[in-house]
mmCIF file of C-alpha atoms in Angstrom:
data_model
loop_
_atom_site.group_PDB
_atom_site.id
_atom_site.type_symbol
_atom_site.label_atom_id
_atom_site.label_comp_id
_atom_site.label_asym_id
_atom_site.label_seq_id
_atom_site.Cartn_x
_atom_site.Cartn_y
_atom_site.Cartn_z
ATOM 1 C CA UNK A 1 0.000 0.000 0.000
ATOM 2 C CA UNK A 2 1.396 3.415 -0.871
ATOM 3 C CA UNK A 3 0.401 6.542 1.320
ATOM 4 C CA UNK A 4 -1.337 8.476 -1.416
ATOM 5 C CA UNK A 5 -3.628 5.466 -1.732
ATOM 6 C CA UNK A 6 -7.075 6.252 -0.639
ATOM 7 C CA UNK A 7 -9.762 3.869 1.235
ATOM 8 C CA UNK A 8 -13.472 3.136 0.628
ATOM 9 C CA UNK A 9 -15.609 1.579 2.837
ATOM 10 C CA UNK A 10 -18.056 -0.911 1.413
ATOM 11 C CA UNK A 11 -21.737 -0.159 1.841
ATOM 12 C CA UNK A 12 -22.776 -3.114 3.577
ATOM 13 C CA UNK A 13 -19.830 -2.693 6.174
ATOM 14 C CA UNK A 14 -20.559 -0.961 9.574
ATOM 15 C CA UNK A 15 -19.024 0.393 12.559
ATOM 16 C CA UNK A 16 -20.979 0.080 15.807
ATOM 17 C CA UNK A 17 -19.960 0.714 19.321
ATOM 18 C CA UNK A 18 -20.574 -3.264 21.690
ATOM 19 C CA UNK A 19 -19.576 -2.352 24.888
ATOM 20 C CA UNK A 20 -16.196 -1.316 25.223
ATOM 21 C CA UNK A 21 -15.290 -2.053 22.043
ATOM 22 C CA UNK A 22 -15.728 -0.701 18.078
ATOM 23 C CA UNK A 23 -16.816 -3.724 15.997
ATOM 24 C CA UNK A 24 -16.536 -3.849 11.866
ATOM 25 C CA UNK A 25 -19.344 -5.641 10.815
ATOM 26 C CA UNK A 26 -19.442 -6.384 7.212
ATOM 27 C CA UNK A 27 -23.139 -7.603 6.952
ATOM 28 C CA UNK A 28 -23.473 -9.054 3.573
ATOM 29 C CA UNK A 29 -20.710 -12.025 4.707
ATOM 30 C CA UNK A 30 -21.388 -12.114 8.733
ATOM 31 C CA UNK A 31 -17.512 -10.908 9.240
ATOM 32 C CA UNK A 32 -16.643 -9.340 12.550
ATOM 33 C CA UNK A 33 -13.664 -7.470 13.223
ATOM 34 C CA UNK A 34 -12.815 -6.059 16.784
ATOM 35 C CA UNK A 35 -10.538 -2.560 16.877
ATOM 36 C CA UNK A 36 -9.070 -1.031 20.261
ATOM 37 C CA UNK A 37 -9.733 2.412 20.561
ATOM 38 C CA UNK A 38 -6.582 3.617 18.588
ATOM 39 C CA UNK A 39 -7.660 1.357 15.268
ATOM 40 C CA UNK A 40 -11.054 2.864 16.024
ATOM 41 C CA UNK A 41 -9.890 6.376 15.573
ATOM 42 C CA UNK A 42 -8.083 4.960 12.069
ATOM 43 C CA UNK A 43 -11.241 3.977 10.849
ATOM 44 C CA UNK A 44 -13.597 6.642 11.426
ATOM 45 C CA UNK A 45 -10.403 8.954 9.736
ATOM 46 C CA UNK A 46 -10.307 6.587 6.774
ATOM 47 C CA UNK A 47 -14.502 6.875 7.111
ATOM 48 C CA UNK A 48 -14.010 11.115 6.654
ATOM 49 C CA UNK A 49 -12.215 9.777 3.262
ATOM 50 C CA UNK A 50 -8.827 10.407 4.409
ATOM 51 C CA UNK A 51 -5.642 9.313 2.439
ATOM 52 C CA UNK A 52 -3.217 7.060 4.217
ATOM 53 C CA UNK A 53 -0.883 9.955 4.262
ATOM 54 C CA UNK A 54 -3.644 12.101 5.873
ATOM 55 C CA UNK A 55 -4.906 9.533 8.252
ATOM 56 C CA UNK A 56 -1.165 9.019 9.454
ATOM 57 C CA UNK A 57 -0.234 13.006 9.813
ATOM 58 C CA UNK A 58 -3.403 13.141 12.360
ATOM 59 C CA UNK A 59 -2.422 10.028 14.126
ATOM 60 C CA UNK A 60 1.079 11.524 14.989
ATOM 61 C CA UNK A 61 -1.048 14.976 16.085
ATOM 62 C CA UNK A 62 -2.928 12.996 18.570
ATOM 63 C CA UNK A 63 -0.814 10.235 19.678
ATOM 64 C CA UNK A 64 2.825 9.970 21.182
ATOM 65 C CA UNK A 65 4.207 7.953 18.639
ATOM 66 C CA UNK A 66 6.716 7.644 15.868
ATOM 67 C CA UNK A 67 6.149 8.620 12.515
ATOM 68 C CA UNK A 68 7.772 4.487 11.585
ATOM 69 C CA UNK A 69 5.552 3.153 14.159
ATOM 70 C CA UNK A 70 2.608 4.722 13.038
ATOM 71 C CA UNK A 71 2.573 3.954 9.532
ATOM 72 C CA UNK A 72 3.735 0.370 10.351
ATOM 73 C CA UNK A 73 0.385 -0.012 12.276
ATOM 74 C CA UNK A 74 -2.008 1.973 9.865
ATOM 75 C CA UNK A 75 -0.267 -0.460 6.998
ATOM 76 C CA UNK A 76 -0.612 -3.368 9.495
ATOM 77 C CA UNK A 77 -4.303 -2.908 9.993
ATOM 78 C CA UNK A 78 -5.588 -2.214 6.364
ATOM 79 C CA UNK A 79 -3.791 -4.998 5.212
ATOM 80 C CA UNK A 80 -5.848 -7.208 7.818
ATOM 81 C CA UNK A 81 -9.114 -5.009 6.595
ATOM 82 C CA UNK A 82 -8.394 -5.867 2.863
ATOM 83 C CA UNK A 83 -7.772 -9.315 3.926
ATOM 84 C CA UNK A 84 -11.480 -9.528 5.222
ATOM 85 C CA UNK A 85 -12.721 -7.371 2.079
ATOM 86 C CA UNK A 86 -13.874 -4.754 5.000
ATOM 87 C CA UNK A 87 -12.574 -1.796 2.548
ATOM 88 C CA UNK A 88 -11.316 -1.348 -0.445
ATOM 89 C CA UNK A 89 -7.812 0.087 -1.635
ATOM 90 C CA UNK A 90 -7.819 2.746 -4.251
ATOM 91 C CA UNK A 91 -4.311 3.340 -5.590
ATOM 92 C CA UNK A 92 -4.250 6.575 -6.508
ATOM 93 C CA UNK A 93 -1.841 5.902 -9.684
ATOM 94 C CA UNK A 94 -5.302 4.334 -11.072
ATOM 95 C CA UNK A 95 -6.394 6.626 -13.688
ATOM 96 C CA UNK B 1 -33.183 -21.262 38.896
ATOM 97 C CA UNK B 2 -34.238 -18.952 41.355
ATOM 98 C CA UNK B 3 -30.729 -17.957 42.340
ATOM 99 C CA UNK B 4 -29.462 -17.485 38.125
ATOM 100 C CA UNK B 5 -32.278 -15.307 38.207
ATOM 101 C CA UNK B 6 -31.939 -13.716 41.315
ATOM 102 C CA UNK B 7 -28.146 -12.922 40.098
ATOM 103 C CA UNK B 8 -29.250 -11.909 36.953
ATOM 104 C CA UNK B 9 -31.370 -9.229 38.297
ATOM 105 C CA UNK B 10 -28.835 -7.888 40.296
ATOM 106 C CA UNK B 11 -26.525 -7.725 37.915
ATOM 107 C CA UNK B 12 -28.656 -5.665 35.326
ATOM 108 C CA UNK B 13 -30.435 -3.564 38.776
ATOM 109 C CA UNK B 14 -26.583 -2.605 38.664
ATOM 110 C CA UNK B 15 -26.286 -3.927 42.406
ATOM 111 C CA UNK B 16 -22.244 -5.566 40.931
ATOM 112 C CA UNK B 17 -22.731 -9.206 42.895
ATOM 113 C CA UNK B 18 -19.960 -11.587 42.885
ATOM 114 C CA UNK B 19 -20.085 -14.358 41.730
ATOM 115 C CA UNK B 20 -21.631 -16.771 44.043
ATOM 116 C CA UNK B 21 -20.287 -20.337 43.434
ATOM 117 C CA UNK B 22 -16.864 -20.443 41.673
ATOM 118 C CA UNK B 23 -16.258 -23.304 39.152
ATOM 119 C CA UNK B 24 -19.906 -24.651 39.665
ATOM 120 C CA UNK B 25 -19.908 -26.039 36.022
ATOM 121 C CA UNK B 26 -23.768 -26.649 36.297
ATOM 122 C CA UNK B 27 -24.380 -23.448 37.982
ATOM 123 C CA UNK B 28 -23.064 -21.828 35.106
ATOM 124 C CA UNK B 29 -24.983 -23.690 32.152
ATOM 125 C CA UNK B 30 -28.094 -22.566 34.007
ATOM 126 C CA UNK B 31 -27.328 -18.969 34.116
ATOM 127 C CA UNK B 32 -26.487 -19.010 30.575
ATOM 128 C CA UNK B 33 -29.699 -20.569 29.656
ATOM 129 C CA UNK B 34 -31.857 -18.403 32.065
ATOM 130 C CA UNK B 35 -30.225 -15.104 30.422
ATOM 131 C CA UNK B 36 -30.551 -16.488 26.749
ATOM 132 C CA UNK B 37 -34.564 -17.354 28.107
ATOM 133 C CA UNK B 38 -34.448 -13.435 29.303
ATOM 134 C CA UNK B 39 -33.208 -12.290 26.257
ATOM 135 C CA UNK B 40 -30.554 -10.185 28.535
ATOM 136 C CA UNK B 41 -27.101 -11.182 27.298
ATOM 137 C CA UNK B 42 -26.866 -7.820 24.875
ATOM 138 C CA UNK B 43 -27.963 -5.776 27.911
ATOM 139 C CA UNK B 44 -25.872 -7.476 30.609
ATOM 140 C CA UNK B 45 -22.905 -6.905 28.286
ATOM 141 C CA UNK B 46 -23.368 -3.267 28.278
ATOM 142 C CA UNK B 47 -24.224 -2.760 31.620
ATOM 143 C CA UNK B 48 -21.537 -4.658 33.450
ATOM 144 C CA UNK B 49 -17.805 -4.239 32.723
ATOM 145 C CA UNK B 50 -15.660 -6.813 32.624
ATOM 146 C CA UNK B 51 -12.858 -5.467 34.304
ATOM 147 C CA UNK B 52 -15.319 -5.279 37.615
ATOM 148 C CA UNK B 53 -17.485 -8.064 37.010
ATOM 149 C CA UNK B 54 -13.528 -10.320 36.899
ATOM 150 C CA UNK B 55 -12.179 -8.755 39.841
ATOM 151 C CA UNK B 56 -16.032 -9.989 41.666
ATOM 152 C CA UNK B 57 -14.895 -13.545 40.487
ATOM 153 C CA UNK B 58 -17.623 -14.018 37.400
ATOM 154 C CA UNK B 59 -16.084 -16.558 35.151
ATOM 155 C CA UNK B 60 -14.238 -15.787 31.678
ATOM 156 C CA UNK B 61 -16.320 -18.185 29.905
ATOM 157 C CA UNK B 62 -19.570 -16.298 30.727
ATOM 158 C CA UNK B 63 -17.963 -12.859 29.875
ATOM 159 C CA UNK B 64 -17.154 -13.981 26.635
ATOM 160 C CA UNK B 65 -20.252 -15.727 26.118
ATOM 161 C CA UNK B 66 -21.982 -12.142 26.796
ATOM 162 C CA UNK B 67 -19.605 -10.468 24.573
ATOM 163 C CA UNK B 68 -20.151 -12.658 21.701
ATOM 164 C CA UNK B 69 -23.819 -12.575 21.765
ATOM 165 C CA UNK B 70 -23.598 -8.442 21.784
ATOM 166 C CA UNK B 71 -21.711 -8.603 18.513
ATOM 167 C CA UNK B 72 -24.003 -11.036 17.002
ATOM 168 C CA UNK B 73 -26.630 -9.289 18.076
ATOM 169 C CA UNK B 74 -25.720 -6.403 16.893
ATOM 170 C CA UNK B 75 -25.174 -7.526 13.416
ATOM 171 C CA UNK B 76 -29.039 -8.820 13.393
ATOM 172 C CA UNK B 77 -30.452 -5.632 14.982
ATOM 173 C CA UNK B 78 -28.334 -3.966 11.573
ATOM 174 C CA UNK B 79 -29.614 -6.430 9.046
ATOM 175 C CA UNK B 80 -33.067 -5.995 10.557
ATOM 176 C CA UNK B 81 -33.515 -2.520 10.547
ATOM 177 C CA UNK B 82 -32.141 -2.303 6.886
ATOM 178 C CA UNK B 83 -35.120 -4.452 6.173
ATOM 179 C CA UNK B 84 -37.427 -2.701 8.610
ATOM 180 C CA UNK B 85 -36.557 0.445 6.605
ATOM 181 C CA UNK B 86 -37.184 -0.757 3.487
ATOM 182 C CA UNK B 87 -40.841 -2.076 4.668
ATOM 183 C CA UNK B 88 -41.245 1.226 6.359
ATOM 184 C CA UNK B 89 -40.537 3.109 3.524
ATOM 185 C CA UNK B 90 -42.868 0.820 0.680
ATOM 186 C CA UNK B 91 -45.803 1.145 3.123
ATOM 187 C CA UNK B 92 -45.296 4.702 3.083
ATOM 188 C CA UNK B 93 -45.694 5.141 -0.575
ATOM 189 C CA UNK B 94 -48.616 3.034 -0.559
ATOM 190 C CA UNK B 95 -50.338 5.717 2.138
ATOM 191 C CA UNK B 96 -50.378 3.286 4.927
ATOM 192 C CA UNK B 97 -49.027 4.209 8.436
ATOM 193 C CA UNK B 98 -48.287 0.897 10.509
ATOM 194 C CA UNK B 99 -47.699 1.255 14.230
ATOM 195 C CA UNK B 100 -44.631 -0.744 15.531
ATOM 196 C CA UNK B 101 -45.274 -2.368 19.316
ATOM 197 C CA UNK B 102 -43.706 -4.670 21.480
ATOM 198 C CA UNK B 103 -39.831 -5.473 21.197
ATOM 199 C CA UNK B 104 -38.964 -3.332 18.320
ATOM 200 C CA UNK B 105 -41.006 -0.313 18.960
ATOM 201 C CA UNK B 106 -39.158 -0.545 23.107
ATOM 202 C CA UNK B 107 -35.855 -1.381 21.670
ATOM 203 C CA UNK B 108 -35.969 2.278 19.183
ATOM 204 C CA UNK B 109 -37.889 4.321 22.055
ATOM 205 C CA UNK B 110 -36.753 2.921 25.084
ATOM 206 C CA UNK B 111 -33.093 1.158 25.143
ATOM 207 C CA UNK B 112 -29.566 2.966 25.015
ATOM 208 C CA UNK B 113 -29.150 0.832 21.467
ATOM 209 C CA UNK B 114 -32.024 -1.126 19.862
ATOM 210 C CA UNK B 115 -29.560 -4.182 19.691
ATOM 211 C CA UNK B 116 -29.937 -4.773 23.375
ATOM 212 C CA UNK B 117 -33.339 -5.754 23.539
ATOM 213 C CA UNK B 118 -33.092 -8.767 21.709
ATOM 214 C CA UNK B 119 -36.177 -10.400 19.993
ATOM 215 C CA UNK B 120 -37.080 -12.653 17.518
ATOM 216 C CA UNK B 121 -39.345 -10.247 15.118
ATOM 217 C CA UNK B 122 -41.360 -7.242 14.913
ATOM 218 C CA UNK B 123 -44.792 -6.777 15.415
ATOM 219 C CA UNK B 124 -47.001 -4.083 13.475
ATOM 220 C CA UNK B 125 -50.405 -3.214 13.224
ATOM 221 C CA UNK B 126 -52.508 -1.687 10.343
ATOM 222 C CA UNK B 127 -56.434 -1.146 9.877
ATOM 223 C CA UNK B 128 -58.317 -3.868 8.862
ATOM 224 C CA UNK B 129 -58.770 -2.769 5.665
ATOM 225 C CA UNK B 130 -55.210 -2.067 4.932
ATOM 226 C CA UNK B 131 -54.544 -5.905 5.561
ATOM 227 C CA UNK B 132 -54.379 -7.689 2.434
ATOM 228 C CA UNK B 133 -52.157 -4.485 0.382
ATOM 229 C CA UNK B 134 -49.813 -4.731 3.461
ATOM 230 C CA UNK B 135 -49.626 -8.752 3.459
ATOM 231 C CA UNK B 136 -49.139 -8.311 -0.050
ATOM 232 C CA UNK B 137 -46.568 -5.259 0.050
ATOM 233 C CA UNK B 138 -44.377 -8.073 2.109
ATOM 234 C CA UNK B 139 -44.668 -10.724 -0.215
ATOM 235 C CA UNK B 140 -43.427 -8.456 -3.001
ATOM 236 C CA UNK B 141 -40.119 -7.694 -0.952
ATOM 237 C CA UNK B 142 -39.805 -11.184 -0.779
ATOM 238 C CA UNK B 143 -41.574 -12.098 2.347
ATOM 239 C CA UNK B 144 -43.205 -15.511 2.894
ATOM 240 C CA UNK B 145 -46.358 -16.122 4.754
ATOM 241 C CA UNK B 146 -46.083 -18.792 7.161
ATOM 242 C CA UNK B 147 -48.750 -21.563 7.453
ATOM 243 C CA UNK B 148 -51.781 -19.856 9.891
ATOM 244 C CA UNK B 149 -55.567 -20.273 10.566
ATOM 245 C CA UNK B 150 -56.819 -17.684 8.706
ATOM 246 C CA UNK B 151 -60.634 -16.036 9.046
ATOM 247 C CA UNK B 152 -62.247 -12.812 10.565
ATOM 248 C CA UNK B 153 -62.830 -14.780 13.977
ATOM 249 C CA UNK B 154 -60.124 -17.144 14.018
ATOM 250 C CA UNK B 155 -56.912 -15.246 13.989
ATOM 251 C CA UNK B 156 -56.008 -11.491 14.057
ATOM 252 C CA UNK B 157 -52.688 -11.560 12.353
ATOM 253 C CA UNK B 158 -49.757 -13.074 10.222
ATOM 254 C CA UNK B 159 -46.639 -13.793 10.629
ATOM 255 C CA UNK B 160 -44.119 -13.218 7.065
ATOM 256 C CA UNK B 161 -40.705 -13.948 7.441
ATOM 257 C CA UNK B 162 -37.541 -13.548 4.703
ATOM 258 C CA UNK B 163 -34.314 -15.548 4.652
ATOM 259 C CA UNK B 164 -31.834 -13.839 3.380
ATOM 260 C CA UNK B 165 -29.029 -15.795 1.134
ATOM 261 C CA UNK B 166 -26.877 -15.555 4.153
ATOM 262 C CA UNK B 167 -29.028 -17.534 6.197
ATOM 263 C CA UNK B 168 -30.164 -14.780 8.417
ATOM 264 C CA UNK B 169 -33.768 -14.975 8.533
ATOM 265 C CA UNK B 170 -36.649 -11.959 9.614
ATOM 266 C CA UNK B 171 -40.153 -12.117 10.597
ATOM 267 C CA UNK B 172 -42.906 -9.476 10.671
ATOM 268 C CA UNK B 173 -46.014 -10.031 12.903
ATOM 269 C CA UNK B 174 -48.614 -8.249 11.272
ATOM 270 C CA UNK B 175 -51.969 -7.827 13.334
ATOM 271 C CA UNK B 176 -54.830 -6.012 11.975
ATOM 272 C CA UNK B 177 -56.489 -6.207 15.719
ATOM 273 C CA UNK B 178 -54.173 -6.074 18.930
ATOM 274 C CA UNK B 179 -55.138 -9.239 20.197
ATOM 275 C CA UNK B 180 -56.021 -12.909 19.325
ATOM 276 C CA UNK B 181 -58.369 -13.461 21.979
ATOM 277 C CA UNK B 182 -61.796 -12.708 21.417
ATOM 278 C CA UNK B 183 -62.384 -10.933 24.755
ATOM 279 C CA UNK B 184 -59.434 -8.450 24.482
ATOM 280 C CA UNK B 185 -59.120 -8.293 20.676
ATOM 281 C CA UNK B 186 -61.180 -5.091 20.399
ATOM 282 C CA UNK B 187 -59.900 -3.391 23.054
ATOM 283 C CA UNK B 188 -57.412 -1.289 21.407
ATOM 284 C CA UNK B 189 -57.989 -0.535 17.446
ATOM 285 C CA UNK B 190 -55.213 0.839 15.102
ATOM 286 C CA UNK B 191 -56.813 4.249 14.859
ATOM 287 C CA UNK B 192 -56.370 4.922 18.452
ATOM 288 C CA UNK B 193 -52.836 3.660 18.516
ATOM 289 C CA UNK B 194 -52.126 5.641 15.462
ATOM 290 C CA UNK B 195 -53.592 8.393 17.245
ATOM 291 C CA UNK B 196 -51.155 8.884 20.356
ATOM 292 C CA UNK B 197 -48.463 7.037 18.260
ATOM 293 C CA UNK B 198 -44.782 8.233 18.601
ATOM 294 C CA UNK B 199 -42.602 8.501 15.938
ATOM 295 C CA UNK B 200 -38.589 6.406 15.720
ATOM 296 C CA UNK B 201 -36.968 8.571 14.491
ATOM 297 C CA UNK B 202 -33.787 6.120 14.365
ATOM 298 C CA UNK B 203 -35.131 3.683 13.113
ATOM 299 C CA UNK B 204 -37.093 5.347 10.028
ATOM 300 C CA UNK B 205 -38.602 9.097 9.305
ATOM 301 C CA UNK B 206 -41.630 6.286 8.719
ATOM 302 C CA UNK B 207 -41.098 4.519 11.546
ATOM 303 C CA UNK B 208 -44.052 5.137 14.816
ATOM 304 C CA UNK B 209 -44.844 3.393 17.824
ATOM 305 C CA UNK B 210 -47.382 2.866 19.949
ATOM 306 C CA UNK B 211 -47.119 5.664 22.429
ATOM 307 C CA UNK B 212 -45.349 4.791 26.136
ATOM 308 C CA UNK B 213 -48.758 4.108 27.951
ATOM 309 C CA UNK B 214 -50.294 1.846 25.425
ATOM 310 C CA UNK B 215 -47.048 0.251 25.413
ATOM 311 C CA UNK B 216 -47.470 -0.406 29.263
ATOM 312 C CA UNK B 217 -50.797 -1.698 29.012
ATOM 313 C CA UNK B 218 -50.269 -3.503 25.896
ATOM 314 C CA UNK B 219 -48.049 -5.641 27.821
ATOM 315 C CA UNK B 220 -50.319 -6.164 31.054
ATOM 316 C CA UNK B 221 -52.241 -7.763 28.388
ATOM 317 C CA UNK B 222 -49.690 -9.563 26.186
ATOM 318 C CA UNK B 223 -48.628 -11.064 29.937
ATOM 319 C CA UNK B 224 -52.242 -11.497 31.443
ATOM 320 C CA UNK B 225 -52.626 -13.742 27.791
ATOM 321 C CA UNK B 226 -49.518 -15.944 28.623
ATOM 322 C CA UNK B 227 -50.366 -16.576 31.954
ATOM 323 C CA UNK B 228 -53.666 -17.745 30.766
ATOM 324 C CA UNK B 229 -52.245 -20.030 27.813
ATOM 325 C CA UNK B 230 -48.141 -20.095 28.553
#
């Protein structure tokens, strides 16, 4: 994934508060996928239809934590979204 | 059973009891079945936190029982008002005004979330005469009508549920008089639930509900009826 790449969220996948937790639920398959409150912030920047770029720059505004570190986990955790076809990576080299 | 329940009321009263009988394997099973009975998993999961309710001794195994049940519940309550919507929204355009009571019509007006008050459909009510366009309405969206008595004295309503090609399935009650017993059947019509009706706004701009005090007497008589025939 390259930073300038931007994410879309399926329609049929959702983001509801259970408990203490933020839960993807993709509703057309029945996937689930549980995010601590950090990955929750991630996704409701990559909801505003942030680029990876942009979502990282806020997450180093908000959080004490490397600029490496950061986009390690941003790339981390999209690459486990993909892998559940929870969004959908637009490279923005795509015409 | 009396002391799952008991502990189960206390937990959701917010009273935080411990847990009373550690690795009581039985003791467990019967609290999980008593809160699935209850339909209170959903709201014991938001209402107790785990960090506490672990430090008070409650096992893992019920936690995550709890947990799991929220999500899954969650993803119904989603699913269903998608569909609910959609319904909502036909009936509209067709002029007719359903009121929504029981589980779904408490879980938009009353609960924190409508996916804590579990349930296994939705019950609605239109005029008698609006009976046959509605049943049909739902059998255009792909509804099926289940297998009932049918006739003016015999039964009051019909119940249409849709499997979706995920295997989740949804049912509508729809009741074109409040009750199926003869004696209480007339007591409340649509037009005067329509008439003090309150509207969901979360759920649809469509979307109304019988209003809080018909809701409290419509289930004096929805329990009166079960302790008659359980």
């Amino acid at each position: 994934m390259n930073l300038t790449d931007k994410v879309t969220i399926p329609e049929q996948v959702m983001a509801r508060q259970v408990g203490e937790e933020t839960v993807i639920l993709d509703l057309a398959s029945g996937t689930y996928f549980g995010l601590d409150p950090v990955g929750a912030r991630i996704w409701q920047l990559l909801g505003e239809g942030r680029t990876l770029a942009e979502v990282c720059e806020s997450m180093l505004a908000e959080y004490e934590v490397s600029r490496d570190e950061i986009e390690r986990d941003v790339n981390e955790l999209l690459a486990a979204l993909v892998d559940k076809s929870l969004i959908k990576v637009e490279s923005a080299s795509m015409p | 059973m009396q002391d799952t329940e008991a502990l189960l009321c206390a937990a959701l009263s917010g009273f935080n009891p411990a847990w009373p009988v550690a690795g009581d394997a039985d003791f467990t099973a019967g609290f999980l079945e008593r809160s699935v009975y209850h339909g209170v998993q959903p709201l014991f999961h938001y209402l107790v936190k785990s960090d506490q309710a672990i430090a008070l001794g409650w096992p893992q195994a019920v936690l995550e029982e709890f947990h799991w049940q929220a999500i899954a519940w969650t993803m119904w309550e989603l699913r269903h008002q998608a569909l609910l919507k959609q319904v909502l929204e036909l009936l509209a355009g067709m002029g007719i005004q359903p009121v929504l009571f029981k589980g779904t019509a408490l879980a938009y007006s009353l609960y924190p979330g409508p996916a804590l008050r579990s349930r296994g459909d939705t019950d609605l009510i239109v005029s008698l005469e609006d009976r046959v366009r509605v049943a049909e309405a739902l059998e255009g969206l792909g509804f099926m009508r289940e297998a009932g008595v049918s006739g003016d004295f015999i039964s009051y309503q019909a119940s249409f549920t849709l499997t979706e090609a995920n295997g989740s399935s949804h049912s509508l009650d729809l009741h074109w008089r409040i009750n199926n017993s003869q004696l209480l059947a007339r007591l409340f019509s649509y037009e005067e639930l329509r008439s003090r009706a309150q509207a969901l706004p979360e759920l649809s701009p469509h979307a109304f509900a019988a209003s809080r005090v018909d809701a409290l007497l419509l289930a004096c008589m929805h329990r009166s009826g079960h302790k008659r025939s359980p």
